[in-house]
Short mmCIF file of C-alpha atoms and ligand atoms in Angstrom, two decimals:
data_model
loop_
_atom_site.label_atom_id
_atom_site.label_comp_id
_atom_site.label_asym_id
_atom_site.label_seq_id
_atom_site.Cartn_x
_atom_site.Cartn_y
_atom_site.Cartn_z
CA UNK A 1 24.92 35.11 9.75
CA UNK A 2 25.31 35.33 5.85
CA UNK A 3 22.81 37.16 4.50
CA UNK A 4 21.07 33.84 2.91
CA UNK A 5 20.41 32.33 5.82
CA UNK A 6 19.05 35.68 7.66
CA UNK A 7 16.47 36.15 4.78
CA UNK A 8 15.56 32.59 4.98
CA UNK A 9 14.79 32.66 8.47
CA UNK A 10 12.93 35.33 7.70
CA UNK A 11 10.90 33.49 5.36
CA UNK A 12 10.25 30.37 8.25
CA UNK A 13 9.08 32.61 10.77
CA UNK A 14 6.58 34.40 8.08
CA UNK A 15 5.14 31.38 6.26
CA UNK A 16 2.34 30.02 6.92
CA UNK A 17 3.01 26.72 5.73
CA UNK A 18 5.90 25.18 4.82
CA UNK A 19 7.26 21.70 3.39
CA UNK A 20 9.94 19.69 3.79
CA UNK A 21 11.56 16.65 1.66
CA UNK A 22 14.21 15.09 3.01
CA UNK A 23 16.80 12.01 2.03
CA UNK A 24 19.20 10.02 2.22
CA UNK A 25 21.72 13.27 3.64
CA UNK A 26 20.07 13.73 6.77
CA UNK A 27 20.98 10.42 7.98
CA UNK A 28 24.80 11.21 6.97
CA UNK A 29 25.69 12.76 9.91
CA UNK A 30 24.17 10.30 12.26
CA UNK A 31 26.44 7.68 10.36
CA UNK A 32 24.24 5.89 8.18
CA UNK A 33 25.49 5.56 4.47
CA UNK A 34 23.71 7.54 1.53
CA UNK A 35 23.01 6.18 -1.57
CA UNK A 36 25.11 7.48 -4.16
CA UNK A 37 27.10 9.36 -1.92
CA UNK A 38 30.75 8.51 -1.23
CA UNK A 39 31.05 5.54 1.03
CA UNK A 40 28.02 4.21 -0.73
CA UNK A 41 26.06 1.61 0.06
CA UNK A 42 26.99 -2.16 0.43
CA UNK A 43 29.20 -4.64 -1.31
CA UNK A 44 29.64 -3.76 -5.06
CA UNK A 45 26.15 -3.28 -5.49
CA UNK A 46 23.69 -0.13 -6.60
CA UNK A 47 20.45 0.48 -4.99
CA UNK A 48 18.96 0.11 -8.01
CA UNK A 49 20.20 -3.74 -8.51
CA UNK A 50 19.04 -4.46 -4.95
CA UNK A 51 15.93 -2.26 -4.13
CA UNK A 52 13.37 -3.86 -6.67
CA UNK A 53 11.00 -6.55 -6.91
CA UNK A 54 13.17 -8.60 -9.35
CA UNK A 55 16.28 -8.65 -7.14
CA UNK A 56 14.23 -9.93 -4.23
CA UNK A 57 12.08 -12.64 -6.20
CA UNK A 58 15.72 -13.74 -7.45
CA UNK A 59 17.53 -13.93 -4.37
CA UNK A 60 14.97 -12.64 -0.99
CA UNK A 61 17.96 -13.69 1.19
CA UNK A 62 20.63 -11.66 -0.36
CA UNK A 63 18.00 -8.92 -0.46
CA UNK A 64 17.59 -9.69 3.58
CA UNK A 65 21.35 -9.42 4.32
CA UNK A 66 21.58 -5.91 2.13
CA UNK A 67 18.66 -4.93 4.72
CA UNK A 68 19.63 -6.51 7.99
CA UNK A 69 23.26 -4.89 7.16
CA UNK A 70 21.38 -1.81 7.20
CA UNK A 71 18.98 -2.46 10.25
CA UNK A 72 21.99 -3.01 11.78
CA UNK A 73 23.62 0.10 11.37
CA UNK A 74 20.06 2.16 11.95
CA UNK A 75 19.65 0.30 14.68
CA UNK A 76 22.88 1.74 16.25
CA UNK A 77 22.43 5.20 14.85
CA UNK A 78 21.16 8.31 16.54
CA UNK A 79 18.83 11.51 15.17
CA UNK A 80 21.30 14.49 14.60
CA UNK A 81 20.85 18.30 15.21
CA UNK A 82 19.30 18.20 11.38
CA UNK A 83 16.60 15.70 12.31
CA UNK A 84 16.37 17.67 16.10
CA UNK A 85 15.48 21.30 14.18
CA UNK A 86 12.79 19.69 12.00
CA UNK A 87 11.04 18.27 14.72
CA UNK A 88 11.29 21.86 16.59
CA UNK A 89 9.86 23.42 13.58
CA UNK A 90 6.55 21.33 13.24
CA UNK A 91 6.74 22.23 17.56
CA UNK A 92 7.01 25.81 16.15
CA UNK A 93 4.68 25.58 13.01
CA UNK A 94 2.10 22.95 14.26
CA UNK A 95 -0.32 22.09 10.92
CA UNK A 96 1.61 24.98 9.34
CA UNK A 97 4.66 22.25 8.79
CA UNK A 98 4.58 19.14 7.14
CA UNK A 99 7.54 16.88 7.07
CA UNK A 100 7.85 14.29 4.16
CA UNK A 101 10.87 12.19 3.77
CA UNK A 102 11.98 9.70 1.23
CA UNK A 103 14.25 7.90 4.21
CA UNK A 104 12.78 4.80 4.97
CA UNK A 105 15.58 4.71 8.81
CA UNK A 106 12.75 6.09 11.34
CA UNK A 107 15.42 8.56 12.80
CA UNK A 108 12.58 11.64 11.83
CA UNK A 109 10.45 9.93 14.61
CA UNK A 110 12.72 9.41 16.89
CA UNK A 111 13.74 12.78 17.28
CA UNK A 112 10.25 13.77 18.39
CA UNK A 113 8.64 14.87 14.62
CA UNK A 114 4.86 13.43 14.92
CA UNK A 115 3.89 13.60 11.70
CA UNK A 116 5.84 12.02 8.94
CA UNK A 117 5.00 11.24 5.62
CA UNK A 118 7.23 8.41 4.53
CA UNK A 119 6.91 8.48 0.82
CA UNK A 120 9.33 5.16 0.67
CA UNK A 121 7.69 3.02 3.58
CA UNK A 122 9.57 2.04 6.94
CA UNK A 123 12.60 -0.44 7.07
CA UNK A 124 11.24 -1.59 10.79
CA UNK A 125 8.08 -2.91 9.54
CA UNK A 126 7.80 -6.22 7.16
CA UNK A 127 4.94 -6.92 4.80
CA UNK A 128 3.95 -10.45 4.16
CA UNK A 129 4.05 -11.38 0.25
CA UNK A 130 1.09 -13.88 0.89
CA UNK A 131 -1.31 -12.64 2.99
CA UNK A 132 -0.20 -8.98 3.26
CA UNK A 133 -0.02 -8.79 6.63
CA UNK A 134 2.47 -5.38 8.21
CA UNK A 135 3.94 -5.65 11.44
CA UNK A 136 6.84 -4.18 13.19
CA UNK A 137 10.11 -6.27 13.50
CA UNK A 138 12.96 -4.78 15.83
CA UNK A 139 15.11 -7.43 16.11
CA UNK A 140 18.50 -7.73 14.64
CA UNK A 141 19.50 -9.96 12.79
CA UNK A 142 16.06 -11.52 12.19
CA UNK A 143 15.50 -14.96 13.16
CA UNK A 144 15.82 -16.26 10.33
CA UNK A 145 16.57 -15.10 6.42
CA UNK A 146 14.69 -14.75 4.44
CA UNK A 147 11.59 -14.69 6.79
CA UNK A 148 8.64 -15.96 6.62
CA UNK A 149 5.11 -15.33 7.87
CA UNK A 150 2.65 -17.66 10.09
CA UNK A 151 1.17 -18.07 7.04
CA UNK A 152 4.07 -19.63 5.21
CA UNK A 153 4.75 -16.85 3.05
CA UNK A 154 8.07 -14.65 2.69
CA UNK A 155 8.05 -11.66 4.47
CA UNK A 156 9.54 -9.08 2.49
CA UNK A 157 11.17 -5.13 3.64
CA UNK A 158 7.86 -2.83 3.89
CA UNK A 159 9.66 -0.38 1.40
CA UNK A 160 8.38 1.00 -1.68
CA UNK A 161 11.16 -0.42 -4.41
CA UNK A 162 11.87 0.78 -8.09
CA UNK A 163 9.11 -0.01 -9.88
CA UNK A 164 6.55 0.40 -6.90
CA UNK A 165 4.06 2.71 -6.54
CA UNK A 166 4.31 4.87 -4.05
CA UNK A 167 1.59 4.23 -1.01
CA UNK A 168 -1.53 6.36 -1.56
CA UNK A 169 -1.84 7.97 1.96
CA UNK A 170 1.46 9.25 2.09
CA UNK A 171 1.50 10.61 -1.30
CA UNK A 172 -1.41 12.34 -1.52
CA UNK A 173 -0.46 13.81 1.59
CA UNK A 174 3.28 15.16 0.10
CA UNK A 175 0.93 15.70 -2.97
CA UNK A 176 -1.24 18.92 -0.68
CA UNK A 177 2.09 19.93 1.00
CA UNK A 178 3.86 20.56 -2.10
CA UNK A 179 0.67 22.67 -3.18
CA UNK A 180 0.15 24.49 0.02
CA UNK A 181 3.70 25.10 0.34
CA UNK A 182 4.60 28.98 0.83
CA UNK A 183 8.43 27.48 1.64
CA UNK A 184 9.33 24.57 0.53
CA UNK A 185 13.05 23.45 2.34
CA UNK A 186 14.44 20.40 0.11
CA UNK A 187 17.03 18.64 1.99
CA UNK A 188 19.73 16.26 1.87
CA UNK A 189 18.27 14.81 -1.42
CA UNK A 190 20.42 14.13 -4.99
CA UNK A 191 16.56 14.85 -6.24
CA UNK A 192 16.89 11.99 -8.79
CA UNK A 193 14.51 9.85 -7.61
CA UNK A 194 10.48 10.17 -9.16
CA UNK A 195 8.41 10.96 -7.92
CA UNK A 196 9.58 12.40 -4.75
CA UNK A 197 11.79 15.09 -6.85
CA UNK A 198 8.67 16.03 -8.66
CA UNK A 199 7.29 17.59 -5.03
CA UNK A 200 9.48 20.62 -6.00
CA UNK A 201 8.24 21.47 -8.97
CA UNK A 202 4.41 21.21 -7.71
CA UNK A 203 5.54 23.52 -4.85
CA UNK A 204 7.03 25.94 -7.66
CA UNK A 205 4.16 26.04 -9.67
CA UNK A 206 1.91 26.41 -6.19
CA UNK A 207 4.05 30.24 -6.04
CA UNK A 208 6.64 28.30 -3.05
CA UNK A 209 10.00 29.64 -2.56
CA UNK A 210 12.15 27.09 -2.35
CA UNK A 211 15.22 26.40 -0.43
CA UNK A 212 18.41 23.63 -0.61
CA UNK A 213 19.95 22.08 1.67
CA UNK A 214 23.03 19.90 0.64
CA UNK A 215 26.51 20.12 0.12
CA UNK A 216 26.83 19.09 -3.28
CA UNK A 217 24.57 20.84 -6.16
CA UNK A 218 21.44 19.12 -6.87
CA UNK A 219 19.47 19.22 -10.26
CA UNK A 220 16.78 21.22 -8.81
CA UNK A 221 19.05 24.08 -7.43
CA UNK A 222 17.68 25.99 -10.68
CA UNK A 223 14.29 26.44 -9.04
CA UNK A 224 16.09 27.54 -5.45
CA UNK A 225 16.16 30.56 -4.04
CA UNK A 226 18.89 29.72 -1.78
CA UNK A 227 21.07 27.03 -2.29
CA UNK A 228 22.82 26.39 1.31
CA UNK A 229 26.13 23.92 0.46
CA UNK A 230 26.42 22.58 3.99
CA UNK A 231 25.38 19.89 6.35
CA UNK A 232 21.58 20.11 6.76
CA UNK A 233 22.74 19.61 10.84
CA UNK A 234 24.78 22.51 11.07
CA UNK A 235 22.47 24.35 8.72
CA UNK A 236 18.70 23.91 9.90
CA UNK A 237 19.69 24.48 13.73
CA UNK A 238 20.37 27.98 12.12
CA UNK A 239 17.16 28.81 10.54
CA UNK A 240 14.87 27.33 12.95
CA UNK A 241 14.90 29.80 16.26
C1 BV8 B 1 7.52 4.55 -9.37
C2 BV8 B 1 13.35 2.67 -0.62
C3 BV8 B 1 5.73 3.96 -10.83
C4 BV8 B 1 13.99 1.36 -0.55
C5 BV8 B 1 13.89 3.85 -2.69
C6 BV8 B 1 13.70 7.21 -15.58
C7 BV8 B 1 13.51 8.57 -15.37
C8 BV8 B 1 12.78 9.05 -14.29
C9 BV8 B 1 12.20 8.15 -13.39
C10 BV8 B 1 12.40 6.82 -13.61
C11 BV8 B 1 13.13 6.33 -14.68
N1 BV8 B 1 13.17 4.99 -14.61
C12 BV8 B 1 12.45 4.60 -13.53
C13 BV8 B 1 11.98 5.70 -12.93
C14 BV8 B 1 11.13 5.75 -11.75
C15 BV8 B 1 12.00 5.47 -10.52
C16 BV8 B 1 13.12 6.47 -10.41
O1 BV8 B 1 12.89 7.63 -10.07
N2 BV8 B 1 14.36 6.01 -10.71
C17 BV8 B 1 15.50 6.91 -10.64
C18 BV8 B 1 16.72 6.14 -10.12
C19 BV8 B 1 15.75 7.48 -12.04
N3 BV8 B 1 11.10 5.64 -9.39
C20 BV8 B 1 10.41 4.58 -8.96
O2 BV8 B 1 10.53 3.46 -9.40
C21 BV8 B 1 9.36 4.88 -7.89
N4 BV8 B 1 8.14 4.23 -8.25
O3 BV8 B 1 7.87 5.44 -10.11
O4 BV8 B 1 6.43 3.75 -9.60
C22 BV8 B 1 4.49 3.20 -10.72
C23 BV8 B 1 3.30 3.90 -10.59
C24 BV8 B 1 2.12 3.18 -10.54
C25 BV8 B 1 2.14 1.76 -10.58
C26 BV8 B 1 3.37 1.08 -10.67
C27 BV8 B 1 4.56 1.80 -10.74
C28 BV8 B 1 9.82 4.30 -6.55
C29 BV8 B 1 11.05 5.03 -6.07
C30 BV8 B 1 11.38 4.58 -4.64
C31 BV8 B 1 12.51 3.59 -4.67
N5 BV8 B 1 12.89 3.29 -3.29
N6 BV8 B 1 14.20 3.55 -1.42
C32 BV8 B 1 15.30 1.42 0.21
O5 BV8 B 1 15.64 2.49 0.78
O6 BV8 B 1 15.95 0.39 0.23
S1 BV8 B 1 14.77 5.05 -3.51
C33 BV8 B 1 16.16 5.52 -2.64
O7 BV8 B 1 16.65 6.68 -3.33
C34 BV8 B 1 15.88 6.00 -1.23
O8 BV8 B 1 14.51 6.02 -0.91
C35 BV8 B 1 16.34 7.42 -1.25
O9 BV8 B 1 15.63 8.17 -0.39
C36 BV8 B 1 16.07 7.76 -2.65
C37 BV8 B 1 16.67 9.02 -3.12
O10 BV8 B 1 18.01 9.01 -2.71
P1 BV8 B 1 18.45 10.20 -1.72
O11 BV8 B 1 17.62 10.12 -0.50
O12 BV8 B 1 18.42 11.48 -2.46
O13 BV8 B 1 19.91 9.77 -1.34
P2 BV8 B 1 21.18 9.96 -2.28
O14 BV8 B 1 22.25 9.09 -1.72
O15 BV8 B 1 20.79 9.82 -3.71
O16 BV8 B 1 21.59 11.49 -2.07
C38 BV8 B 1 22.04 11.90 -0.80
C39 BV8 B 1 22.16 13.41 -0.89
O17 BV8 B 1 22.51 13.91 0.39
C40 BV8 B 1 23.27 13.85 -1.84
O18 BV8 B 1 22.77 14.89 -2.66
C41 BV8 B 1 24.36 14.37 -0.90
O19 BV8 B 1 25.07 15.47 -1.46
C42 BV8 B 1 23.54 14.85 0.26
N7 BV8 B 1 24.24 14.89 1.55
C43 BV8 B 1 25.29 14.13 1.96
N8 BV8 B 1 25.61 14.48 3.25
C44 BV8 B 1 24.73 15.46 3.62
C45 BV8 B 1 23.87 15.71 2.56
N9 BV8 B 1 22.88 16.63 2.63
C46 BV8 B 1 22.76 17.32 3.78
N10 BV8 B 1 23.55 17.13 4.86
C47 BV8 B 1 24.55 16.20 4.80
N11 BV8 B 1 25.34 16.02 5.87
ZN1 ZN B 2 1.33 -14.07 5.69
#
């Protein structure tokens, strides 16, 4: 054990509550691609051309095939040891954990966590521009693309885009984590993206030590305490018993 990681085990087992933001990163290992990581995502496009209102009201179907690509590869993907540990530390910490996430794959839920706040929505469920209807859709490909509702209207990714506000729930939940926070474990995040990234500077200024998780340096790694370059799933499995 390096010394880092000791003391920050340390500091699980004694707070009383701690949060957690995670990304894009945590997904790495369980194959799915990260944003503006290597290996990026699709085509020759940036998530920033293809994750906003404008790009779908110009083209919804190439918007569909960016996210039925990625369905497809979710679909196929499995929860790794990173996404395992968190869901044994909310076991561990019960209300004294709260996971948030910025990851919009599901693979937090399926390895058992319970309580989620997805600040950037949930690529299995579609919203319906018309009547605003949310339901669930599994199937890949869809039917058809782009799809459209009973009512006639297209059905659109129920994902929070550039431009969007974040949903209220969610936020305002992330909003008392980061201020409760006694630890606050940012992982697997390039911490770019507002206001997600802001979480760690509420936690700061709420007295939370914070910890990184990520193999490359991230903005924020000023306000860390520890800065752990690795893969968040060889990494957490060590500081959650
Ligand atoms: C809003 C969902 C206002 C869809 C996404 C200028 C300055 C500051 C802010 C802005 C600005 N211009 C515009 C803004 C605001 C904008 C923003 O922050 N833009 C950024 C690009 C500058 N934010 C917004 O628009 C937000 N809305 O502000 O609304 C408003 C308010 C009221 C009323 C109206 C409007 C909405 C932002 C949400 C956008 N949606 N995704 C989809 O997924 O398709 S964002 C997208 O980026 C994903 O959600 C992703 O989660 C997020 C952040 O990316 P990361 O998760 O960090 O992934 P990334 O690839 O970047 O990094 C991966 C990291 O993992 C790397 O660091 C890598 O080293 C690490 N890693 C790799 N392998 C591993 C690993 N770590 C651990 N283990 C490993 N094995
Ligand atoms: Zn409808």
């Amino acid at each position: 054990m390096t010394p880092d990681l000791d003391d920050l085990r340390a500091a699980v087992r004694a707070s009383h509550f701690i949060a957690a933001l995670t990304g894009a990163g945590i997904s790495a290992e369980s194959g799915i691609p990260t944003f503006r990581g290597p290996g990026g995502l699709w085509r020759s496009f940036r998530p920033e051309e293809l994750a906003t209102p404008e790009a779908f009201q110009r083209d919804p179907h190439l918007v569909w095939e960016w996210y039925n690509w990625r369905r497809g590869i979710i679909r196929r993907a499995e929860p790794n040891p990173g996404h395992r540990a968190l869901a044994s530390l909310e076991r561990l910490k019960g209300d004294g954990f709260r996971l948030i996430t910025q990851n919009i794959d599901g693979l937090h839920d399926s390895a058992g966590s319970r309580h989620v706040a997805k600040l950037h929505g949930d690529i299995w469920r579609v919203r319906c521009t018309g009547c605003g209807s949310v339901t669930r859709h599994e199937e890949v490909p869809l039917r058809s693309v782009p799809p459209l509702c009973a009512c006639g209207a297209l059905l659109r990714p129920d994902v929070v885009w550039f431009g969007e506000p974040l949903p209220e729930l969610e936020w305002r939940e992330a909003v008392d984590a980061g201020r409760r926070a006694q630890l606050f474990l940012l992982i697997g995040t390039s911490a770019v993206v507002y206001p997600a990234a802001g979480l760690v500077e509420l936690a700061r200024s709420g007295g939370a030590r914070v910890a990184v998780i990520n193999p490359e340096a991230t903005p924020l790694d000023h306000l860390a305490e520890w800065a752990l370059r690795g893969p968040a799933g060889e990494i957490l499995p060590q500081i959650v018993d």
